[in-house]
């Protein structure tokens, strides 16, 4: 069986086969990868514990699949094209051969610094090629990487380092993002005050921001590379890993205050990201593929690094932001590097669309053959703009629905092969069995229906556990509905059987494609000494998709509302990061609570949306009068 599906009929046939004979199907797909030793059993599973094992008995290393196996035929092909933040700085190209060399070199750096198979390594780097090198070097020696997005605060880094007991941190002096410089090393220093497990910090030079190096703990990336060079640059053969050995941990927000470490393992994740990448984008041998995501999120892990590289693709990574020096930057990059496939987020599309068509006009986008979106539902207007202005009406758009926990795309068009409808993720990829259920877990059958989206059968890229707390994994994903993986998303299946994701049904927000838990933001706000209590909800935002709306009960001390708002924002930035700052803060004297003390978020959401015509039954509230006060306050805040 070829990896790429070439017609709708073939899709239907293979989908059917993948459901009827999933183990046979995935074994055939897995044959396209390089194994030191093949598996004994394709799949062992139950969703009760959960216990999920793919390709048991197999031995492999994902970097051999991403690098070594390509070098003979594709050694001089660009693996990574790096476009810097500043368009006047030179871009960089790393061929497959060069990338392998650099990964081996840095693998030896890790080993020289005492890192061994199974150790956890925290990576807090800007979007530079060394980030890819660091990730792959960890994977090569079997160390478990935990990449932390550069927008997170010292506190967030410390929490993640401590949860995973990381021994090493890899960071840089600083990072460039648009006109801003982020002092990454100094943030790491603040974090490490709380982290006993970290023995060493490797610091890459990027911005030449002054840093303080702690004796015995901190070393420079460049010095460590020189040491390996004086050792004669020995090769670093890949560590042979078991199929279910941990590959990485990536933290993501949920309904509680504490982010959880989603765990992915070697074999299944490799097969799944490679298969879904090549299919959804129908990657052709000479195409340049550009994913605008940050490697700090799952999209970067699966679809800048592992998926494209295992398929021998050219993956373009970008250090900067879409609107600097101006809103034409992405289109300049497409023109400069002759990009064929562009994969970005609805929030970026909306903001570039709002900047005006003058930034697109005159740019040569004729190389584009396929487009993708990810992270949140895309509105029809943005979809059509993307289709017309960027794809010139001839590039299929794949609206890929998936999650940190799913490892790769679950519901997505296959470019040019399966149909597309604006706002729809369309049909499940082979091996994926979605079902809709009602509140009681009853399956909702037929078409033209909505419900909570669950998956009833395992796929190779799925989450295995939440690091250090398997029970939390069970409770969050496998106990809401018996024998099903619960996604947390609401979903509609239309008359044609096409899926449309309608948004989260739990207390998780999606702000500019960033996933943020309402409880996390509330905890951060409540740290402010003048705050007694708070409740956070999402509301529709024209560019960000969702904005953050905080209802706050403040103590008597606070007199200047605006000052307190600024203070609260700063507290949230400190505790989580600037991405979680509320867009609106409304001071209230009380919150709508039931007699048992539960906050009625439904009411707050309606008020935040500006729709107060029908707030439903408020008579069960402890103090119904508070609702009118909040309504009035909200109107004042809107002005
Ligand atoms: C949540 C997962 C998966 C990479 C980026 C986000 C929302 C994701 C889509 C889409 C509508 C989408 C869902 C999902 N989401 N893709 N194509 N259409 N919604 O990963 O941070 O794990 O967030 O993002 O609500 O549950 P994440």
XYZ file of C-alpha atoms and ligand atoms in Angstrom:
666
model
C 0.000 0.000 0.000
C 1.308 3.459 -0.899
C 1.311 6.013 1.863
C -0.499 8.674 -0.152
C -4.136 8.239 -1.018
C -4.798 9.491 -4.535
C -8.557 9.530 -5.079
C -11.778 9.843 -3.137
C -12.693 6.250 -4.030
C -9.363 5.087 -2.664
C -9.955 7.099 0.508
C -13.313 5.406 0.998
C -11.863 1.970 0.391
C -8.858 2.478 2.672
C -10.959 4.094 5.376
C -13.270 1.078 5.354
C -10.293 -1.279 5.534
C -8.701 0.717 8.382
C -11.870 0.331 10.447
C -12.456 -3.327 9.666
C -8.844 -4.409 9.942
C -7.031 -1.686 11.908
C -4.024 -3.791 12.859
C -3.435 -4.991 9.312
C -3.863 -1.447 8.050
C -1.374 0.140 10.469
C 1.126 -2.675 9.948
C 1.112 -1.902 6.232
C 1.649 1.805 6.918
C 4.434 1.043 9.396
C 6.289 -0.912 6.721
C 7.200 2.462 5.207
C 9.453 3.277 8.154
C 12.859 2.013 9.228
C 12.907 -0.397 12.140
C 15.901 -1.934 13.890
C 13.520 -4.710 14.807
C 9.870 -5.186 13.798
C 6.971 -5.478 16.238
C 5.492 -8.631 17.738
C 2.014 -7.207 18.079
C 0.514 -4.166 16.313
C -1.894 -3.108 19.049
C -2.817 -3.901 22.593
C -5.357 -1.689 24.276
C -8.084 -0.880 26.709
C -9.532 2.550 27.386
C -10.408 1.611 30.953
C -6.981 2.094 32.533
C -6.082 3.293 29.784
C -3.381 1.003 28.452
C -2.356 1.649 24.878
C 0.564 -0.061 23.193
C 1.382 0.189 19.514
C 4.005 -1.911 17.744
C 5.086 -3.722 20.916
C 8.426 -5.402 20.635
C 9.597 -3.097 17.850
C 12.912 -1.274 18.211
C 13.740 1.959 16.441
C 14.960 5.508 16.705
C 12.806 8.273 15.254
C 15.876 10.314 14.220
C 17.102 7.466 12.023
C 13.769 7.782 10.256
C 13.991 11.558 10.068
C 17.689 11.819 9.120
C 19.923 8.787 8.544
C 17.632 6.961 6.158
C 17.320 10.024 3.897
C 20.982 10.926 3.715
C 21.931 8.498 0.940
C 19.317 9.764 -1.514
C 18.433 13.204 -0.148
C 21.691 14.236 1.556
C 21.897 17.562 -0.262
C 18.206 18.340 -0.094
C 17.283 21.141 2.322
C 15.747 19.631 5.439
C 15.317 22.937 7.263
C 15.114 26.383 5.750
C 15.287 29.005 8.461
C 13.974 32.502 7.930
C 15.143 34.962 10.611
C 13.031 37.530 12.420
C 14.827 40.395 10.677
C 14.435 40.173 6.890
C 17.865 41.802 6.507
C 19.623 38.969 8.292
C 20.699 36.046 6.078
C 18.478 32.993 6.047
C 19.995 29.570 6.713
C 19.612 26.228 5.010
C 20.467 22.888 6.588
C 20.535 19.952 4.201
C 19.675 16.494 5.468
C 23.389 15.703 5.634
C 24.201 18.891 7.547
C 21.284 18.475 9.918
C 22.347 14.912 10.722
C 25.907 16.098 11.418
C 24.707 18.844 13.721
C 22.312 16.530 15.530
C 25.079 13.986 16.104
C 27.379 16.721 17.324
C 24.853 18.072 19.791
C 23.924 14.543 20.874
C 27.540 14.223 21.940
C 27.277 17.531 23.779
C 24.329 16.141 25.714
C 26.245 12.982 26.532
C 29.302 14.987 27.617
C 26.999 16.794 29.992
C 25.836 13.593 31.597
C 22.533 13.154 29.809
C 21.453 9.567 29.205
C 18.456 7.671 27.891
C 15.334 8.411 29.929
C 16.593 11.732 31.361
C 14.265 14.707 30.953
C 15.517 17.813 29.214
C 13.690 21.133 29.204
C 14.117 23.196 26.030
C 13.336 26.930 26.157
C 14.694 28.348 22.920
C 13.615 30.841 20.267
C 12.615 29.615 16.792
C 16.153 28.997 15.498
C 17.557 25.862 13.809
C 19.308 24.949 17.063
C 15.869 24.288 18.525
C 15.286 21.560 15.935
C 18.815 20.271 16.539
C 18.275 20.157 20.313
C 14.961 18.321 19.980
C 16.377 15.732 17.583
C 19.550 15.286 19.643
C 17.426 14.414 22.682
C 15.452 11.923 20.618
C 18.665 10.458 19.220
C 20.085 9.545 22.618
C 16.708 8.647 24.098
C 16.426 11.645 26.389
C 12.848 12.882 26.819
C 12.376 16.465 25.663
C 9.953 18.896 27.212
C 9.817 22.011 25.056
C 8.397 25.080 26.765
C 7.006 27.860 24.561
C 9.099 31.061 24.733
C 6.052 33.098 25.799
C 5.707 31.341 29.137
C 6.848 32.943 32.395
C 9.548 31.838 34.839
C 6.873 30.380 37.100
C 5.426 28.283 34.272
C 8.881 27.003 33.355
C 9.621 26.110 36.971
C 6.331 24.203 37.285
C 7.088 22.225 34.119
C 10.703 21.507 35.070
C 9.685 20.306 38.505
C 6.807 18.191 37.264
C 9.145 16.332 34.886
C 12.226 16.421 37.121
C 14.391 17.791 34.315
C 18.163 17.474 34.726
C 19.134 19.882 31.981
C 17.792 23.086 30.454
C 18.680 24.272 26.963
C 18.077 27.965 26.382
C 19.510 31.044 24.659
C 20.676 34.442 25.838
C 17.570 35.878 24.226
C 15.108 35.657 21.382
C 13.875 38.077 18.707
C 10.174 38.442 18.007
C 9.256 41.412 15.854
C 10.616 44.523 17.558
C 10.880 42.753 20.901
C 13.776 40.956 22.520
C 12.963 38.331 25.103
C 15.625 37.717 27.749
C 15.244 33.953 27.813
C 18.264 33.130 29.975
C 17.290 35.635 32.629
C 13.777 34.131 32.723
C 15.324 30.676 33.114
C 17.498 31.990 35.959
C 14.368 33.187 37.746
C 12.720 29.825 37.197
C 15.662 27.779 38.424
C 15.564 29.364 41.868
C 12.714 26.912 42.419
C 14.191 23.896 40.617
C 16.447 21.486 42.479
C 16.653 18.856 39.751
C 18.501 20.985 37.188
C 22.233 20.332 37.147
C 23.182 22.075 33.942
C 22.055 24.841 31.601
C 23.298 25.053 28.016
C 23.034 28.583 26.639
C 22.973 29.376 22.922
C 24.093 32.794 21.711
C 21.395 34.521 19.705
C 20.740 38.134 20.723
C 24.010 38.923 22.570
C 21.943 40.140 25.493
C 24.198 40.184 28.573
C 23.596 37.171 30.780
C 24.969 35.927 34.066
C 26.493 32.477 33.877
C 26.434 30.481 37.096
C 29.704 28.678 37.743
C 29.423 24.902 37.653
C 25.895 25.050 36.231
C 25.837 27.125 33.050
C 27.817 26.444 29.871
C 27.737 28.012 26.420
C 26.380 25.975 23.505
C 29.263 27.132 21.303
C 31.946 26.080 23.832
C 30.400 22.664 24.200
C 30.382 22.209 20.412
C 34.082 23.132 20.323
C 34.816 20.426 22.874
C 33.171 17.843 20.626
C 35.167 19.176 17.695
C 38.441 18.758 19.587
C 37.324 15.214 20.334
C 37.360 14.809 16.551
C 33.615 15.078 16.010
C 32.850 11.420 16.615
C 29.557 10.140 15.217
C 26.705 9.508 17.615
C 24.819 6.382 16.647
C 21.148 6.516 17.520
C 20.032 4.830 20.723
C 17.824 1.829 20.025
C 14.448 2.589 21.585
C 11.485 0.387 22.412
C 8.294 1.254 20.587
C 6.602 2.492 23.762
C 9.599 4.309 25.270
C 8.784 7.966 25.959
C 9.725 10.351 23.161
C 8.562 13.604 24.706
C 6.404 15.432 27.198
C 4.471 18.528 26.173
C 2.473 20.499 28.709
C -1.020 21.651 27.858
C -3.876 23.321 29.699
C -7.004 21.626 30.899
C -9.975 22.414 33.099
C -7.945 22.443 36.312
C -5.375 25.011 37.366
C -2.402 22.783 36.640
C -1.215 22.058 33.087
C -0.628 18.392 32.368
C 2.317 16.734 30.701
C 0.991 14.947 27.653
C 3.200 11.943 26.909
C 3.943 10.658 23.403
C 5.964 7.538 22.688
C 8.401 6.635 19.931
C 6.891 4.295 17.381
C 3.216 5.204 17.199
C 3.892 8.930 17.140
C 6.442 8.523 14.367
C 4.142 6.452 12.163
C 1.156 8.685 12.799
C 2.792 12.076 12.186
C 4.550 10.831 9.057
C 1.431 9.240 7.614
C -0.878 12.173 8.306
C 1.650 14.761 7.075
C 2.242 13.148 3.721
C -1.444 12.435 3.183
C -3.187 15.609 4.252
C -0.704 17.843 2.420
C -0.027 15.381 -0.419
C 3.621 16.335 -0.146
C 5.549 16.101 -3.451
C 9.336 15.466 -3.502
C 10.541 18.992 -4.322
C 7.969 21.017 -2.462
C 8.836 23.604 0.170
C 6.519 23.333 3.138
C 6.057 26.232 5.564
C 4.332 25.801 8.908
C 4.109 29.095 10.826
C 3.556 27.500 14.235
C 6.020 27.701 17.102
C 7.837 24.503 18.060
C 6.713 25.211 21.626
C 3.309 23.827 20.627
C 2.367 20.387 19.321
C 1.926 21.728 15.774
C 5.632 22.532 15.652
C 6.641 19.163 17.104
C 4.515 17.106 14.723
C 4.424 19.262 11.610
C 7.647 21.278 11.546
C 9.956 18.590 12.861
C 8.916 14.959 13.043
C 6.210 14.538 10.367
C 7.920 16.451 7.534
C 11.416 15.143 8.297
C 10.345 11.504 8.484
C 8.923 12.052 5.003
C 12.073 13.668 3.632
C 10.349 17.018 3.173
C 11.827 20.518 3.170
C 10.451 22.261 6.239
C 10.657 26.035 6.498
C 10.710 27.549 9.993
C 10.283 31.231 10.782
C 11.698 33.029 13.793
C 9.511 36.125 13.664
C 5.898 37.220 13.634
C 3.476 37.599 10.680
C 2.986 41.357 11.077
C 6.562 42.607 11.311
C 8.121 44.586 9.609
C 4.638 44.656 8.085
C 1.609 42.477 7.458
C 3.159 41.218 4.224
C 5.954 39.266 5.888
C 4.490 35.790 5.349
C 3.876 36.598 1.686
C 7.450 37.858 1.333
C 8.673 34.562 2.751
C 6.458 32.591 0.360
C 7.873 34.585 -2.548
C 11.504 34.432 -1.383
C 11.603 30.684 -0.726
C 9.044 29.653 -3.360
C 6.825 28.051 -0.758
C 4.420 25.420 -2.068
C 2.514 24.462 1.064
C 1.517 26.982 3.733
C 0.085 25.865 7.079
C -1.076 28.562 9.516
C -3.728 29.490 12.077
C -7.088 31.232 11.562
C -6.050 33.989 13.984
C -3.081 34.872 11.729
C -5.287 34.793 8.647
C -7.836 37.104 10.292
C -5.246 39.606 11.437
C -3.520 39.727 8.028
C -6.886 40.019 6.321
C -7.744 42.949 8.602
C -4.443 44.670 7.737
C -5.652 45.021 4.160
C -5.111 43.450 0.750
C -2.338 45.892 -0.154
C 0.103 43.648 1.724
C -0.719 40.696 -0.528
C -1.002 42.501 -3.843
C 2.113 42.346 -5.966
C 3.547 39.378 -4.052
C 4.279 36.317 -6.145
C 2.309 33.539 -4.514
C 2.103 31.439 -7.666
C 4.133 28.582 -6.152
C 1.399 27.779 -3.623
C -0.301 24.469 -4.325
C -1.866 23.646 -0.975
C -2.977 25.516 2.159
C -3.724 24.405 5.689
C -5.258 25.789 8.873
C -5.167 24.606 12.454
C -5.915 25.480 16.038
C -9.444 26.835 16.080
C -12.590 26.947 14.009
C -12.143 29.145 10.939
C -14.925 31.560 10.043
C -16.186 31.562 6.459
C -14.942 35.057 5.671
C -11.370 34.209 6.623
C -11.595 30.893 4.777
C -12.666 32.627 1.544
C -9.993 35.301 1.877
C -7.335 32.622 2.369
C -8.719 30.674 -0.583
C -8.999 33.662 -2.948
C -6.148 35.980 -1.983
C -3.518 33.415 -1.013
C -4.522 30.265 -2.871
C -5.916 32.217 -5.872
C -8.837 29.817 -5.800
C -6.736 26.853 -6.901
C -5.066 25.564 -3.725
C -7.145 23.173 -1.639
C -7.420 24.202 2.030
C -7.008 21.474 4.609
C -8.704 22.442 7.869
C -6.909 20.019 10.179
C -8.628 19.194 13.445
C -6.497 17.633 16.155
C -5.068 18.221 19.638
C -1.847 18.043 21.655
C -3.208 14.749 22.938
C -3.885 13.248 19.515
C -0.312 13.727 18.268
C -1.482 14.348 14.718
C -4.489 15.179 12.520
C -7.611 13.129 13.203
C -10.238 14.861 11.085
C -8.970 16.674 8.010
C -9.389 16.902 4.279
C -6.746 15.244 2.115
C -5.604 18.016 -0.232
C -7.154 17.694 -3.660
C -8.423 14.200 -2.846
C -11.353 14.580 -0.457
C -13.856 17.465 -0.590
C -13.665 20.705 1.415
C -16.357 22.980 2.841
C -15.483 26.311 4.541
C -15.387 25.879 8.319
C -15.413 22.089 8.165
C -12.651 19.661 9.135
C -14.645 17.253 6.930
C -13.892 13.508 7.254
C -11.839 11.308 9.574
C -8.445 10.177 8.298
C -7.923 6.412 7.940
C -7.811 4.641 11.293
C -9.823 7.332 13.078
C -13.288 6.448 14.368
C -15.119 9.541 15.617
C -18.488 9.342 17.310
C -20.846 11.968 18.706
C -22.440 11.418 22.094
C -25.014 13.240 24.190
C -24.559 14.267 27.845
C -25.350 10.741 28.997
C -22.856 9.165 26.691
C -25.504 7.856 24.308
C -24.246 7.692 20.754
C -25.967 10.149 18.427
C -26.275 8.356 15.142
C -27.143 9.571 11.677
C -26.399 12.837 9.922
C -27.498 16.396 10.605
C -26.730 16.042 14.337
C -24.499 17.640 16.995
C -22.885 16.320 20.133
C -19.709 15.875 22.074
C -16.893 14.513 19.973
C -15.302 11.242 21.096
C -13.064 8.673 19.428
C -13.904 5.032 19.919
C -10.770 3.244 18.766
C -7.069 3.899 19.354
C -4.788 5.466 16.734
C -0.981 5.262 16.899
C -0.349 8.946 17.709
C -2.619 9.150 20.735
C -1.623 10.255 24.260
C -0.339 7.393 26.439
C -0.407 9.051 29.839
C -0.043 12.366 31.620
C 3.461 12.448 33.026
C 3.702 11.289 36.612
C -0.065 11.032 37.017
C -1.727 8.295 35.025
C -4.963 8.655 36.973
C -5.320 12.205 35.716
C -5.063 10.944 32.144
C -7.767 8.378 32.818
C -10.063 10.870 34.481
C -9.669 13.617 31.915
C -9.949 11.645 28.710
C -11.249 8.138 29.383
C -13.730 8.337 32.241
C -16.182 10.984 31.047
C -17.693 8.433 28.653
C -17.098 4.740 29.128
C -14.776 3.160 26.584
C -14.310 6.371 24.625
C -11.581 8.981 24.303
C -13.266 12.329 25.027
C -11.880 15.279 23.076
C -13.487 18.156 24.969
C -14.842 19.525 21.697
C -18.385 20.014 20.512
C -19.050 18.923 16.958
C -21.658 18.870 14.235
C -22.055 16.178 11.592
C -23.971 17.606 8.657
C -26.350 15.995 6.156
C -23.368 14.741 4.138
C -21.597 13.247 7.141
C -19.011 16.044 7.185
C -17.649 17.113 10.577
C -17.525 20.681 11.806
C -15.819 21.395 15.124
C -17.831 23.959 17.057
C -15.417 24.633 19.954
C -14.572 23.445 23.429
C -17.336 22.266 25.714
C -15.118 22.306 28.808
C -13.417 25.171 30.653
C -10.618 25.502 28.126
C -10.169 28.702 26.108
C -8.631 29.020 22.674
C -7.053 32.457 22.429
C -5.267 33.087 19.128
C -4.898 29.319 18.846
C -3.227 29.173 22.282
C -4.851 26.823 24.705
C -5.502 28.344 28.130
C -7.478 26.960 31.064
C -9.934 29.316 32.749
C -8.957 27.882 36.151
C -5.296 28.623 35.457
C -6.071 32.281 34.717
C -8.317 32.506 37.781
C -5.555 31.103 39.999
C -3.133 33.660 38.610
C -5.554 36.572 39.108
C -6.299 35.417 42.639
C -2.592 35.710 43.494
C -3.010 39.483 43.387
C -3.297 40.710 46.964
C -6.325 42.910 46.246
C -8.334 40.125 44.647
C -10.807 38.131 46.701
C -12.241 35.949 43.964
C -12.497 35.793 40.213
C -14.243 33.960 37.399
C -12.882 33.779 33.873
C -14.802 33.000 30.701
C -14.196 33.316 26.979
C -16.043 35.652 24.613
C -15.984 35.947 20.817
C -13.081 38.096 19.624
C -12.810 39.226 15.978
C -9.108 38.391 15.587
C -8.148 36.125 18.489
C -11.142 33.844 18.063
C -11.745 33.981 21.794
C -10.858 36.734 24.208
C -10.394 36.370 27.967
C -13.019 38.041 30.146
C -12.380 38.189 33.890
C -14.998 39.012 36.518
C -13.131 40.073 39.625
C -14.181 40.730 43.211
C -11.586 43.121 44.623
C -11.012 44.056 48.244
C -11.928 47.475 49.584
C -8.355 48.786 49.239
C -8.430 49.213 45.559
C -9.506 52.671 44.523
C -8.122 53.231 41.044
C -9.743 50.578 38.806
C -7.372 51.049 35.896
C -4.319 50.734 38.098
C -5.664 47.535 39.604
C -6.386 46.227 36.084
C -2.786 46.859 35.100
C -1.596 45.172 38.273
C -3.757 42.143 37.617
C -2.469 41.893 34.068
C 1.071 42.011 35.338
C 0.343 39.304 37.875
C -1.059 37.039 35.149
C 1.999 37.715 32.969
C 4.262 36.794 35.871
C 2.448 33.633 36.800
C 1.568 32.249 33.342
C 2.848 34.530 30.581
C 1.587 37.486 28.570
C -0.525 35.186 26.370
C -2.932 34.662 29.269
C -3.584 38.348 30.098
C -7.314 39.080 30.275
C -8.673 41.260 27.451
C -11.360 42.587 29.767
C -11.527 42.888 33.530
C -14.839 43.738 35.139
C -14.978 44.438 38.865
C -18.052 43.001 40.552
C -19.286 42.788 44.124
C -20.320 39.166 43.829
C -20.482 36.240 41.414
C -23.575 34.289 40.369
C -23.399 31.166 42.479
C -25.714 28.283 43.142
C -26.673 27.506 46.722
C -23.966 24.852 46.734
C -21.389 27.530 45.860
C -20.818 26.628 42.206
C -20.229 29.562 39.870
C -22.815 29.628 37.064
C -20.421 30.182 34.181
C -23.208 29.856 31.649
C -24.579 33.202 32.879
C -21.168 34.876 32.877
C -20.460 33.630 29.360
C -23.728 35.126 28.107
C -22.971 38.445 29.750
C -19.419 38.461 28.369
C -20.817 37.761 24.899
C -23.110 40.774 25.312
C -26.190 38.604 24.968
C -28.279 39.177 28.062
C -31.707 38.700 26.511
C -32.070 35.180 27.829
C -29.952 34.233 30.805
C -32.039 31.177 31.568
C -33.225 30.279 35.014
C -31.531 32.456 37.638
C -33.916 31.688 40.500
C -31.716 28.929 41.886
C -28.972 31.446 42.544
C -27.880 32.310 46.036
C -28.266 36.008 45.244
C -30.145 36.626 41.968
C -29.734 40.409 42.336
C -26.032 40.148 41.574
C -26.850 39.265 37.969
C -28.411 42.666 37.267
C -25.430 44.424 38.758
C -23.023 42.387 36.583
C -25.157 43.076 33.504
C -25.011 46.824 34.126
C -21.277 46.735 34.785
C -20.694 44.831 31.554
C -22.624 47.428 29.549
C -20.563 50.218 31.112
C -17.341 48.383 30.310
C -18.414 48.027 26.676
C -19.017 51.765 26.700
C -7.960 22.276 20.472
C -6.636 21.611 20.680
C -3.794 20.815 17.274
C -2.824 21.842 17.157
C -3.159 23.188 17.640
C -3.983 23.257 18.893
C -9.053 23.326 18.695
C -7.641 22.525 16.779
C -8.972 22.850 15.094
C -9.661 22.986 13.857
C -11.499 23.776 15.050
C -9.638 23.225 16.277
C -9.975 22.298 19.326
C -9.017 21.327 19.992
N -8.776 23.021 17.301
N -7.739 22.425 15.459
N -9.085 22.669 12.691
N -10.920 23.451 13.892
N -10.905 23.688 16.246
O -3.682 22.221 19.763
O -3.562 23.419 21.961
O -3.964 20.936 21.852
O -5.736 22.561 21.176
O -7.843 23.268 19.454
O -10.789 22.912 20.261
O -9.589 20.602 21.036
P -4.190 22.269 21.257
